Amino acid sequence: MKFETLNSGKLKFWKRFCLGAVAFSFVLFGLILFYKSYAIYKVTANTQLVKGTVNYSLADFNLMAVKIQEKGSDGKGIPGSYENGDVPVSGYKLQPLSNSNKNTTHCEVNGEVVSGISVDYRGGKVDFKGVTKQGTKCYLYFDVGASGDPDATFAALNLKKAGNLSTTIDKYACDNNTNDSSHNSSGKNCTSQDKGVYETVDDYGKSYVFRGTVDNNWVHFANMYWRIIRINGNGTIRLIYAGTTKPSEGKWGNTGDNAAIKTSTGATTSAFNDFYNDNKYVGYMFGTQETGSPSSETTPSPSYEKAHENNFSSTIKEEIDKWYESESGIQTQFRDKIDVETGFCSDRQLSPEKHGNYLGAKESTAGYAKTQTAYAPVHRVWQSNGTSWDSIQEPTLKCGNKERDLFTGPGAQGTTDSDGNEISGNNKLKTPVGLITMDEVIMAGGLAGQNNYGYWLYTGQYYWTMSPYSAVSSGIAGVFI
């Protein structure tokens, strides 16, 4: 593979990404679960149930019943069929609170439905606010469903769907008609291609992706500015950090060092890994030999399985964790708004076939030590002859080996997909934040091997993704940038 000069708008692979003397800007994003109300509840009593908890303001309050929708043989809910149960931790959604209907979630006093009460359900917890009348009795109805509803989040943000995102992408989304002429993309004359919110699928179900030169995906949270990458299939919102400075009105992009978080030393750049001469270093976390430490570079990883265990944190992960816990990171009062269940995928599956001289899953020696290896993300964007980028690229939001490569937050219990199947993840994150993937960059408007300065994710800086690229025979591991 030839070396090229890297341009800021190109999704490229750089072979020497791990060398300690070289560093790139990196981007961090969290999974934020937003609600219509951020009210802080003054909890004066707490009822512990078999599963979950109910918090409420005391006013002679009684939780009379928790009604759980029964499932049919197909795992779907049976309409109108409920049984008594406990507050579920996941797999159900609470019906909206009604001010008049006794056949759904409601509160009543002396047999009459009362208004002025709000209820919030997430993570196995139900919070009530506004319970002021003595003798208040509340009834909760839970319907079968994912832990969140992407359509509800989509509607709450007043979004309009631009279309369905194709599983094959042959062009990037760009716009030359911008407020900054330097954003013009070289080699292609385009105007507002694929601008909008597009539907696709992820591990949790339906997902909505922001693509092109959108400017309606700004979020101000925890005293910082963020951009919405997509609405996850469980209704949570995936954000990418965009700095602490308020963007200009109508500006669809944000550029410069301020678009990246700072490291523990105050720098805006970091290596992905300080070591590089083993396949294991393509990982956001990585394994090692039976004895030794990650700095023991004289002993190669003995197998694919050992190379890609999650025993040690990468350099970039350590920096992200430090940022999250630091004074400039997410303050304590905002952390309960961040979802720990939905994961970040570091897809370390081997490519299903060879790409030129790069071995794939059919070769038993691939994926460990210094063996020249191609990983699954490469297969989605690179021609099998190993000489050029594919003109038709196939990004995906589904994670292959979830138990190993789907990084979930501390204490995650495992969410469910749209069919009710549990998605476990690996529970290896110290903090519930991570990196964007190569697939998400392409869906946002990039294309591997192409320059694009004209889409919302362009920052004018290099930044890491979480997606492994390859290891070459000299032992240099690499990921997509």
Tab-separated table of C-alpha atoms in Angstrom:
chain	number	residue	atom	x	y	z
A	1	MET	CA	0.000	0.000	0.000
A	2	LYS	CA	1.480	3.345	-0.948
A	3	PHE	CA	1.932	6.263	1.430
A	4	GLU	CA	0.079	9.469	0.673
A	5	THR	CA	-0.080	12.965	2.061
A	6	LEU	CA	-3.170	13.084	4.251
A	7	ASN	CA	-5.772	15.781	3.731
A	8	SER	CA	-7.928	16.940	6.618
A	9	GLY	CA	-11.188	15.972	4.971
A	10	LYS	CA	-10.170	12.439	3.972
A	11	LEU	CA	-11.123	9.332	5.869
A	12	LYS	CA	-7.745	7.637	5.564
A	13	PHE	CA	-5.534	5.016	7.138
A	14	TRP	CA	-2.146	6.096	8.394
A	15	LYS	CA	0.253	3.263	8.999
A	16	ARG	CA	2.290	4.795	11.815
A	17	PHE	CA	-0.573	5.941	13.979
A	18	CYS	CA	0.820	4.449	17.189
A	19	LEU	CA	4.244	6.034	17.233
A	20	GLY	CA	4.509	8.073	20.403
A	21	ALA	CA	6.146	11.010	18.627
A	22	VAL	CA	3.080	11.528	16.482
A	23	ALA	CA	-0.312	12.568	17.751
A	24	PHE	CA	-3.697	13.449	16.312
A	25	SER	CA	-6.685	15.331	17.587
A	26	PHE	CA	-9.269	12.985	18.884
A	27	VAL	CA	-12.983	13.200	19.382
A	28	LEU	CA	-15.103	11.958	22.224
A	29	PHE	CA	-18.798	11.460	22.445
A	30	GLY	CA	-21.271	10.167	24.959
A	31	LEU	CA	-24.625	8.534	24.855
A	32	ILE	CA	-27.080	10.985	26.303
A	33	LEU	CA	-30.594	9.982	27.183
A	34	PHE	CA	-32.723	13.128	27.036
A	35	TYR	CA	-36.083	13.692	28.653
A	36	LYS	CA	-38.673	16.409	28.309
A	37	SER	CA	-38.161	17.386	31.925
A	38	TYR	CA	-34.886	17.701	33.792
A	39	ALA	CA	-36.614	18.431	37.103
A	40	ILE	CA	-34.669	17.510	40.219
A	41	TYR	CA	-36.887	15.542	42.504
A	42	LYS	CA	-36.902	16.103	46.230
A	43	VAL	CA	-37.205	12.514	47.339
A	44	THR	CA	-38.553	12.090	50.837
A	45	ALA	CA	-39.402	8.417	50.576
A	46	ASN	CA	-38.355	5.427	48.537
A	47	THR	CA	-40.114	2.159	47.836
A	48	GLN	CA	-37.807	-0.730	46.976
A	49	LEU	CA	-39.466	-3.292	44.720
A	50	VAL	CA	-38.260	-6.688	43.560
A	51	LYS	CA	-36.946	-4.971	40.440
A	52	GLY	CA	-36.362	-1.253	40.135
A	53	THR	CA	-37.378	1.550	42.480
A	54	VAL	CA	-40.057	4.217	42.729
A	55	ASN	CA	-39.146	7.677	44.016
A	56	TYR	CA	-41.842	10.162	44.997
A	57	SER	CA	-42.631	13.253	47.038
A	58	LEU	CA	-44.538	12.200	50.130
A	59	ALA	CA	-48.210	13.172	50.299
A	60	ASP	CA	-50.014	10.075	51.557
A	61	PHE	CA	-48.961	8.319	48.346
A	62	ASN	CA	-49.776	4.749	47.361
A	63	LEU	CA	-48.476	2.801	44.401
A	64	MET	CA	-51.504	0.626	43.820
A	65	ALA	CA	-50.407	-1.575	40.916
A	66	VAL	CA	-47.734	-2.184	38.296
A	67	LYS	CA	-49.301	-3.670	35.176
A	68	ILE	CA	-47.026	-5.551	32.766
A	69	GLN	CA	-48.200	-6.373	29.257
A	70	GLU	CA	-48.208	-10.094	28.562
A	71	LYS	CA	-46.113	-11.450	25.697
A	72	GLY	CA	-47.336	-13.755	22.988
A	73	SER	CA	-45.342	-16.673	21.576
A	74	ASP	CA	-43.627	-14.246	19.181
A	75	GLY	CA	-42.404	-12.090	22.058
A	76	LYS	CA	-44.727	-9.249	21.097
A	77	GLY	CA	-47.255	-7.744	23.482
A	78	ILE	CA	-50.827	-9.017	23.527
A	79	PRO	CA	-53.151	-5.986	23.153
A	80	GLY	CA	-55.218	-5.279	26.254
A	81	SER	CA	-53.615	-8.113	28.241
A	82	TYR	CA	-51.848	-7.121	31.453
A	83	GLU	CA	-50.777	-8.846	34.624
A	84	ASN	CA	-49.519	-7.575	37.957
A	85	GLY	CA	-45.754	-7.304	38.218
A	86	ASP	CA	-42.792	-5.248	39.363
A	87	VAL	CA	-41.128	-2.241	37.760
A	88	PRO	CA	-39.104	-3.825	34.906
A	89	VAL	CA	-35.451	-2.992	34.453
A	90	SER	CA	-35.507	-3.209	30.639
A	91	GLY	CA	-37.526	-4.505	27.723
A	92	TYR	CA	-40.632	-2.416	28.443
A	93	LYS	CA	-41.772	1.157	28.015
A	94	LEU	CA	-44.059	3.042	30.372
A	95	GLN	CA	-47.310	4.234	28.861
A	96	PRO	CA	-47.726	8.034	28.941
A	97	LEU	CA	-49.352	9.456	32.068
A	98	SER	CA	-53.014	10.215	31.456
A	99	ASN	CA	-55.075	12.948	33.105
A	100	SER	CA	-58.356	11.232	32.307
A	101	ASN	CA	-57.984	7.588	31.264
A	102	LYS	CA	-57.964	4.871	33.938
A	103	ASN	CA	-56.915	2.240	31.383
A	104	THR	CA	-53.372	3.575	31.139
A	105	THR	CA	-50.794	5.044	33.508
A	106	HIS	CA	-52.597	7.459	35.806
A	107	CYS	CA	-52.982	8.765	39.357
A	108	GLU	CA	-56.264	9.289	41.172
A	109	VAL	CA	-57.682	10.646	44.406
A	110	ASN	CA	-61.001	9.356	45.716
A	111	GLY	CA	-61.552	7.477	42.462
A	112	GLU	CA	-61.052	10.537	40.232
A	113	VAL	CA	-58.056	10.893	37.905
A	114	VAL	CA	-55.910	13.874	38.927
A	115	SER	CA	-53.583	16.070	36.854
A	116	GLY	CA	-50.474	18.036	37.725
A	117	ILE	CA	-48.333	14.928	38.325
A	118	SER	CA	-45.390	13.982	36.118
A	119	VAL	CA	-43.666	10.623	35.892
A	120	ASP	CA	-40.321	9.579	34.432
A	121	TYR	CA	-39.148	5.998	33.824
A	122	ARG	CA	-35.651	4.861	32.862
A	123	GLY	CA	-33.138	2.259	33.928
A	124	GLY	CA	-35.603	0.446	36.182
A	125	LYS	CA	-36.500	3.614	38.088
A	126	VAL	CA	-39.776	5.523	38.154
A	127	ASP	CA	-39.777	9.092	39.448
A	128	PHE	CA	-42.936	10.993	40.348
A	129	LYS	CA	-43.189	14.752	40.782
A	130	GLY	CA	-46.125	16.889	41.809
A	131	VAL	CA	-47.834	14.461	44.213
A	132	THR	CA	-49.472	16.939	46.609
A	133	LYS	CA	-52.923	15.592	47.461
A	134	GLN	CA	-53.495	13.168	50.289
A	135	GLY	CA	-54.785	9.769	49.301
A	136	THR	CA	-53.066	9.786	45.890
A	137	LYS	CA	-53.037	6.365	44.252
A	138	CYS	CA	-51.028	5.708	41.096
A	139	TYR	CA	-51.179	2.874	38.562
A	140	LEU	CA	-48.319	2.115	36.161
A	141	TYR	CA	-48.840	0.327	32.832
A	142	PHE	CA	-45.788	-1.039	30.992
A	143	ASP	CA	-45.956	-2.181	27.375
A	144	VAL	CA	-43.623	-4.646	25.712
A	145	GLY	CA	-40.951	-2.840	23.771
A	146	ALA	CA	-37.347	-1.757	23.715
A	147	SER	CA	-36.053	0.282	26.637
A	148	GLY	CA	-36.547	3.373	24.504
A	149	ASP	CA	-38.440	4.444	21.420
A	150	PRO	CA	-36.427	6.077	18.607
A	151	ASP	CA	-39.617	7.293	16.926
A	152	ALA	CA	-40.625	9.105	20.111
A	153	THR	CA	-37.205	10.754	20.351
A	154	PHE	CA	-37.371	11.615	16.649
A	155	ALA	CA	-40.776	13.246	17.121
A	156	ALA	CA	-39.727	15.073	20.295
A	157	LEU	CA	-36.883	16.730	18.365
A	158	ASN	CA	-39.344	17.867	15.666
A	159	LEU	CA	-37.356	16.125	12.943
A	160	LYS	CA	-38.439	15.187	9.441
A	161	LYS	CA	-37.086	12.058	7.781
A	162	ALA	CA	-35.222	12.694	4.545
A	163	GLY	CA	-35.343	9.051	3.471
A	164	ASN	CA	-33.929	5.589	4.084
A	165	LEU	CA	-30.145	5.309	4.115
A	166	SER	CA	-28.892	2.751	1.605
A	167	THR	CA	-26.797	-0.157	2.877
A	168	THR	CA	-24.370	0.632	0.043
A	169	ILE	CA	-22.897	4.130	-0.278
A	170	ASP	CA	-21.087	5.263	-3.426
A	171	LYS	CA	-20.790	8.997	-2.815
A	172	TYR	CA	-20.139	11.311	0.036
A	173	ALA	CA	-22.570	13.975	1.198
A	174	CYS	CA	-21.270	17.488	0.649
A	175	ASP	CA	-22.345	21.031	-0.094
A	176	ASN	CA	-20.292	23.679	-1.872
A	177	ASN	CA	-22.829	26.354	-1.019
A	178	THR	CA	-21.554	26.954	2.482
A	179	ASN	CA	-20.678	30.002	4.538
A	180	ASP	CA	-16.994	29.118	4.285
A	181	SER	CA	-15.415	28.674	0.861
A	182	SER	CA	-12.574	26.595	2.302
A	183	HIS	CA	-15.069	23.788	2.885
A	184	ASN	CA	-15.439	23.136	-0.824
A	185	SER	CA	-14.675	19.497	-1.567
A	186	SER	CA	-12.046	18.736	-4.184
A	187	GLY	CA	-12.756	16.523	-7.154
A	188	LYS	CA	-16.536	16.716	-7.027
A	189	ASN	CA	-19.082	19.410	-7.778
A	190	CYS	CA	-22.037	18.878	-5.493
A	191	THR	CA	-24.878	20.802	-3.912
A	192	SER	CA	-26.556	19.532	-0.770
A	193	GLN	CA	-26.292	15.837	-1.515
A	194	ASP	CA	-28.089	13.685	1.060
A	195	LYS	CA	-28.716	16.510	3.496
A	196	GLY	CA	-31.030	15.510	6.328
A	197	VAL	CA	-31.891	12.730	8.763
A	198	TYR	CA	-31.897	9.221	7.301
A	199	GLU	CA	-33.289	5.994	8.690
A	200	THR	CA	-31.189	2.842	8.994
A	201	VAL	CA	-30.811	-0.015	11.507
A	202	ASP	CA	-28.476	-0.738	14.406
A	203	ASP	CA	-28.243	-3.453	17.076
A	204	TYR	CA	-31.245	-2.031	18.913
A	205	GLY	CA	-33.618	-1.525	15.997
A	206	LYS	CA	-34.421	1.566	13.956
A	207	SER	CA	-31.811	4.343	13.976
A	208	TYR	CA	-31.833	7.895	12.582
A	209	VAL	CA	-28.549	9.272	11.170
A	210	PHE	CA	-27.724	12.955	10.561
A	211	ARG	CA	-26.054	13.277	7.153
A	212	GLY	CA	-24.548	16.040	5.033
A	213	THR	CA	-24.476	19.742	5.907
A	214	VAL	CA	-27.172	19.605	8.561
A	215	ASP	CA	-27.253	22.403	11.133
A	216	ASN	CA	-30.142	21.160	13.283
A	217	ASN	CA	-28.133	18.650	15.309
A	218	TRP	CA	-26.539	21.026	17.823
A	219	VAL	CA	-27.004	20.260	21.533
A	220	HIS	CA	-25.900	22.248	24.575
A	221	PHE	CA	-25.357	19.841	27.453
A	222	ALA	CA	-23.166	19.908	30.588
A	223	ASN	CA	-21.979	23.414	29.646
A	224	MET	CA	-20.543	22.113	26.373
A	225	TYR	CA	-21.643	21.959	22.746
A	226	TRP	CA	-22.256	18.645	21.005
A	227	ARG	CA	-23.550	17.367	17.680
A	228	ILE	CA	-26.051	14.535	17.326
A	229	ILE	CA	-24.514	11.710	15.290
A	230	ARG	CA	-27.669	9.638	15.397
A	231	ILE	CA	-30.654	8.535	17.414
A	232	ASN	CA	-29.938	4.982	18.532
A	233	GLY	CA	-32.458	2.209	18.065
A	234	ASN	CA	-33.356	2.331	21.764
A	235	GLY	CA	-34.223	6.031	21.741
A	236	THR	CA	-30.960	7.312	23.235
A	237	ILE	CA	-29.010	10.038	21.457
A	238	ARG	CA	-25.390	9.563	20.364
A	239	LEU	CA	-23.407	12.779	20.549
A	240	ILE	CA	-19.956	13.931	19.501
A	241	TYR	CA	-18.088	16.686	21.330
A	242	ALA	CA	-17.967	20.056	19.532
A	243	GLY	CA	-16.300	22.396	22.013
A	244	THR	CA	-17.313	24.936	24.639
A	245	THR	CA	-17.810	27.928	22.335
A	246	LYS	CA	-21.271	28.710	21.018
A	247	PRO	CA	-21.372	28.203	17.236
A	248	SER	CA	-22.237	31.021	14.876
A	249	GLU	CA	-25.879	31.263	13.854
A	250	GLY	CA	-26.570	29.003	10.887
A	251	LYS	CA	-23.094	27.494	10.920
A	252	TRP	CA	-23.283	23.820	10.002
A	253	GLY	CA	-19.700	22.971	10.978
A	254	ASN	CA	-17.196	23.722	13.716
A	255	THR	CA	-13.459	23.705	13.062
A	256	GLY	CA	-10.163	23.985	14.893
A	257	ASP	CA	-8.604	22.684	18.091
A	258	ASN	CA	-11.641	23.746	20.107
A	259	ALA	CA	-13.620	20.917	18.513
A	260	ALA	CA	-11.483	18.368	20.385
A	261	ILE	CA	-11.225	17.656	24.092
A	262	LYS	CA	-7.913	18.236	25.846
A	263	THR	CA	-5.711	15.525	27.294
A	264	SER	CA	-4.626	15.350	30.926
A	265	THR	CA	-1.563	17.418	30.016
A	266	GLY	CA	-3.617	20.097	28.248
A	267	ALA	CA	-2.806	18.938	24.711
A	268	THR	CA	-5.462	18.513	22.007
A	269	THR	CA	-3.644	15.547	20.487
A	270	SER	CA	-2.915	12.005	21.578
A	271	ALA	CA	-1.603	8.726	20.216
A	272	PHE	CA	-4.181	5.970	19.869
A	273	ASN	CA	-1.714	3.560	21.461
A	274	ASP	CA	1.831	4.246	22.619
A	275	PHE	CA	2.839	0.793	21.314
A	276	TYR	CA	2.311	-0.453	17.801
A	277	ASN	CA	4.182	-3.656	16.893
A	278	ASP	CA	1.416	-6.207	17.454
A	279	ASN	CA	-2.095	-6.824	16.135
A	280	LYS	CA	-3.442	-6.321	19.641
A	281	TYR	CA	-2.798	-2.577	19.465
A	282	VAL	CA	-5.644	-1.982	16.993
A	283	GLY	CA	-7.975	-2.362	19.996
A	284	TYR	CA	-9.647	0.288	22.138
A	285	MET	CA	-8.673	-2.257	24.771
A	286	PHE	CA	-6.329	-5.143	24.135
A	287	GLY	CA	-4.979	-8.395	25.490
A	288	THR	CA	-1.516	-9.694	26.125
A	289	GLN	CA	0.422	-12.892	26.786
A	290	GLU	CA	-0.170	-15.019	29.891
A	291	THR	CA	2.464	-13.056	31.791
A	292	GLY	CA	3.889	-9.597	31.329
A	293	SER	CA	2.449	-6.163	30.721
A	294	PRO	CA	1.352	-4.139	27.707
A	295	SER	CA	4.791	-2.542	27.575
A	296	SER	CA	6.407	-5.969	27.137
A	297	GLU	CA	6.993	-5.658	23.406
A	298	THR	CA	9.498	-8.475	23.058
A	299	THR	CA	6.890	-11.225	23.420
A	300	PRO	CA	4.264	-11.258	20.635
A	301	SER	CA	0.641	-12.097	21.340
A	302	PRO	CA	0.305	-15.911	21.067
A	303	SER	CA	-3.140	-16.113	19.411
A	304	TYR	CA	-5.975	-14.048	17.974
A	305	GLU	CA	-8.028	-14.647	21.133
A	306	LYS	CA	-5.230	-13.497	23.462
A	307	ALA	CA	-4.415	-10.459	21.320
A	308	HIS	CA	-7.950	-9.131	21.495
A	309	GLU	CA	-8.939	-9.756	25.082
A	310	ASN	CA	-9.909	-6.622	27.008
A	311	ASN	CA	-7.234	-6.597	29.683
A	312	PHE	CA	-5.543	-3.242	29.100
A	313	SER	CA	-6.810	0.184	28.070
A	314	SER	CA	-5.457	1.932	25.001
A	315	THR	CA	-3.729	5.272	25.405
A	316	ILE	CA	-6.714	7.078	23.893
A	317	LYS	CA	-9.156	5.345	26.244
A	318	GLU	CA	-7.079	6.339	29.271
A	319	GLU	CA	-7.093	9.958	28.121
A	320	ILE	CA	-10.847	9.933	27.544
A	321	ASP	CA	-11.467	8.447	31.000
A	322	LYS	CA	-9.240	11.088	32.603
A	323	TRP	CA	-11.087	13.846	30.761
A	324	TYR	CA	-14.487	12.572	31.874
A	325	GLU	CA	-13.407	12.584	35.535
A	326	SER	CA	-11.544	15.906	35.355
A	327	GLU	CA	-12.754	19.427	36.094
A	328	SER	CA	-13.154	20.094	32.365
A	329	GLY	CA	-15.132	16.875	31.795
A	330	ILE	CA	-18.726	15.926	32.578
A	331	GLN	CA	-19.686	17.392	35.933
A	332	THR	CA	-21.257	15.071	38.488
A	333	GLN	CA	-24.696	16.680	38.331
A	334	PHE	CA	-25.060	15.745	34.643
A	335	ARG	CA	-23.828	12.167	34.754
A	336	ASP	CA	-27.165	10.558	35.546
A	337	LYS	CA	-28.367	11.790	32.130
A	338	ILE	CA	-25.752	9.680	30.330
A	339	ASP	CA	-26.775	6.213	29.231
A	340	VAL	CA	-24.420	3.358	30.169
A	341	GLU	CA	-26.348	0.569	28.399
A	342	THR	CA	-25.844	1.496	24.737
A	343	GLY	CA	-22.380	0.611	23.473
A	344	PHE	CA	-19.521	1.710	21.240
A	345	CYS	CA	-18.280	-0.864	18.714
A	346	SER	CA	-14.562	-1.519	18.199
A	347	ASP	CA	-15.069	-4.132	15.479
A	348	ARG	CA	-12.051	-6.436	15.746
A	349	GLN	CA	-13.537	-9.194	13.641
A	350	LEU	CA	-11.188	-10.348	10.907
A	351	SER	CA	-12.002	-9.544	7.324
A	352	PRO	CA	-13.887	-12.535	5.828
A	353	GLU	CA	-11.331	-12.669	3.025
A	354	LYS	CA	-7.839	-11.574	2.082
A	355	HIS	CA	-7.240	-8.056	0.806
A	356	GLY	CA	-4.085	-8.215	-1.271
A	357	ASN	CA	-1.338	-9.395	1.076
A	358	TYR	CA	-3.463	-8.813	4.150
A	359	LEU	CA	-4.762	-12.054	5.650
A	360	GLY	CA	-8.387	-12.554	6.637
A	361	ALA	CA	-10.459	-14.911	8.754
A	362	LYS	CA	-9.759	-17.955	6.542
A	363	GLU	CA	-6.079	-17.958	7.566
A	364	SER	CA	-5.370	-19.335	11.029
A	365	THR	CA	-2.372	-17.069	11.607
A	366	ALA	CA	-4.281	-13.814	11.076
A	367	GLY	CA	-4.999	-11.330	13.832
A	368	TYR	CA	-2.118	-11.750	16.248
A	369	ALA	CA	1.588	-11.011	16.676
A	370	LYS	CA	3.021	-9.233	13.608
A	371	THR	CA	0.971	-11.095	11.010
A	372	GLN	CA	-0.187	-8.851	8.163
A	373	THR	CA	-3.935	-8.757	8.819
A	374	ALA	CA	-7.061	-7.008	7.505
A	375	TYR	CA	-9.978	-6.360	9.854
A	376	ALA	CA	-13.691	-6.361	9.079
A	377	PRO	CA	-14.034	-2.555	8.665
A	378	VAL	CA	-11.479	-2.755	5.827
A	379	HIS	CA	-13.614	-5.321	4.038
A	380	ARG	CA	-16.518	-2.865	4.014
A	381	VAL	CA	-14.568	-0.144	2.163
A	382	TRP	CA	-11.564	-1.709	0.371
A	383	GLN	CA	-11.402	-3.773	-2.815
A	384	SER	CA	-10.423	-7.406	-2.395
A	385	ASN	CA	-7.421	-6.971	-4.702
A	386	GLY	CA	-5.889	-4.791	-1.998
A	387	THR	CA	-4.935	-1.961	-4.369
A	388	SER	CA	-7.691	0.636	-4.042
A	389	TRP	CA	-10.672	1.848	-2.092
A	390	ASP	CA	-13.978	0.348	-3.122
A	391	SER	CA	-16.288	2.645	-5.087
A	392	ILE	CA	-19.260	1.089	-3.284
A	393	GLN	CA	-18.817	1.002	0.499
A	394	GLU	CA	-20.988	-0.824	3.010
A	395	PRO	CA	-20.939	0.752	6.489
A	396	THR	CA	-22.966	-0.868	9.251
A	397	LEU	CA	-24.191	0.131	12.703
A	398	LYS	CA	-24.377	-3.487	13.854
A	399	CYS	CA	-21.554	-4.804	15.999
A	400	GLY	CA	-20.292	-8.291	15.169
A	401	ASN	CA	-18.864	-9.765	18.374
A	402	LYS	CA	-20.851	-7.929	21.047
A	403	GLU	CA	-19.455	-9.784	24.043
A	404	ARG	CA	-15.944	-8.673	23.145
A	405	ASP	CA	-16.195	-5.586	20.916
A	406	LEU	CA	-19.336	-3.748	22.086
A	407	PHE	CA	-17.990	-1.502	24.837
A	408	THR	CA	-20.672	-0.626	27.381
A	409	GLY	CA	-20.586	1.560	30.475
A	410	PRO	CA	-19.982	0.677	34.102
A	411	GLY	CA	-22.781	-1.447	35.545
A	412	ALA	CA	-24.618	-1.883	32.242
A	413	GLN	CA	-27.251	-4.608	32.545
A	414	GLY	CA	-27.746	-5.203	28.836
A	415	THR	CA	-30.463	-3.660	26.704
A	416	THR	CA	-32.697	-5.468	24.251
A	417	ASP	CA	-33.046	-5.212	20.494
A	418	SER	CA	-36.282	-4.556	18.621
A	419	ASP	CA	-37.156	-8.262	18.828
A	420	GLY	CA	-36.645	-8.461	22.586
A	421	ASN	CA	-33.256	-10.199	22.424
A	422	GLU	CA	-30.729	-9.085	25.024
A	423	ILE	CA	-27.669	-7.180	23.867
A	424	SER	CA	-24.977	-7.789	26.433
A	425	GLY	CA	-21.870	-5.798	25.585
A	426	ASN	CA	-18.685	-6.243	27.597
A	427	ASN	CA	-19.092	-3.812	30.563
A	428	LYS	CA	-15.467	-2.751	30.115
A	429	LEU	CA	-15.883	1.022	30.111
A	430	LYS	CA	-14.785	2.913	33.203
A	431	THR	CA	-16.722	5.923	31.932
A	432	PRO	CA	-19.686	5.807	29.494
A	433	VAL	CA	-17.933	7.567	26.616
A	434	GLY	CA	-15.940	6.437	23.594
A	435	LEU	CA	-15.021	7.228	19.982
A	436	ILE	CA	-16.925	7.481	16.735
A	437	THR	CA	-16.642	4.588	14.258
A	438	MET	CA	-15.537	4.590	10.636
A	439	ASP	CA	-19.040	3.427	9.693
A	440	GLU	CA	-20.655	6.397	11.450
A	441	VAL	CA	-18.306	8.805	9.633
A	442	ILE	CA	-19.360	7.382	6.268
A	443	MET	CA	-23.031	7.527	7.173
A	444	ALA	CA	-22.572	11.135	8.274
A	445	GLY	CA	-21.252	12.005	4.822
A	446	GLY	CA	-17.647	10.838	4.526
A	447	LEU	CA	-16.291	8.210	2.164
A	448	ALA	CA	-13.096	6.219	2.693
A	449	GLY	CA	-10.319	7.503	0.444
A	450	GLN	CA	-12.154	10.689	-0.608
A	451	ASN	CA	-11.672	14.300	0.444
A	452	ASN	CA	-14.783	15.922	1.906
A	453	TYR	CA	-14.683	19.344	3.496
A	454	GLY	CA	-18.393	19.921	2.988
A	455	TYR	CA	-20.295	17.985	5.666
A	456	TRP	CA	-21.156	18.593	9.298
A	457	LEU	CA	-18.517	16.239	10.735
A	458	TYR	CA	-15.615	18.057	9.085
A	459	THR	CA	-13.516	19.908	11.700
A	460	GLY	CA	-10.273	20.689	9.876
A	461	GLN	CA	-8.510	18.325	12.296
A	462	TYR	CA	-7.442	14.700	12.228
A	463	TYR	CA	-9.259	12.564	14.760
A	464	TRP	CA	-9.361	8.926	15.698
A	465	THR	CA	-12.159	6.492	15.062
A	466	MET	CA	-12.673	3.283	17.025
A	467	SER	CA	-12.492	1.072	13.918
A	468	PRO	CA	-9.425	-1.169	13.365
A	469	TYR	CA	-7.792	-1.114	9.954
A	470	SER	CA	-4.915	-3.560	9.798
A	471	ALA	CA	-1.534	-4.687	10.968
A	472	VAL	CA	1.289	-4.913	8.466
A	473	SER	CA	4.095	-7.455	8.334
A	474	SER	CA	6.524	-5.080	10.025
A	475	GLY	CA	4.191	-5.098	12.997
A	476	ILE	CA	2.659	-1.635	12.707
A	477	ALA	CA	-0.981	-1.659	13.829
A	478	GLY	CA	-3.457	0.882	12.504
A	479	VAL	CA	-7.001	2.183	12.826
A	480	PHE	CA	-9.123	4.473	10.650
A	481	ILE	CA	-8.842	8.236	11.056
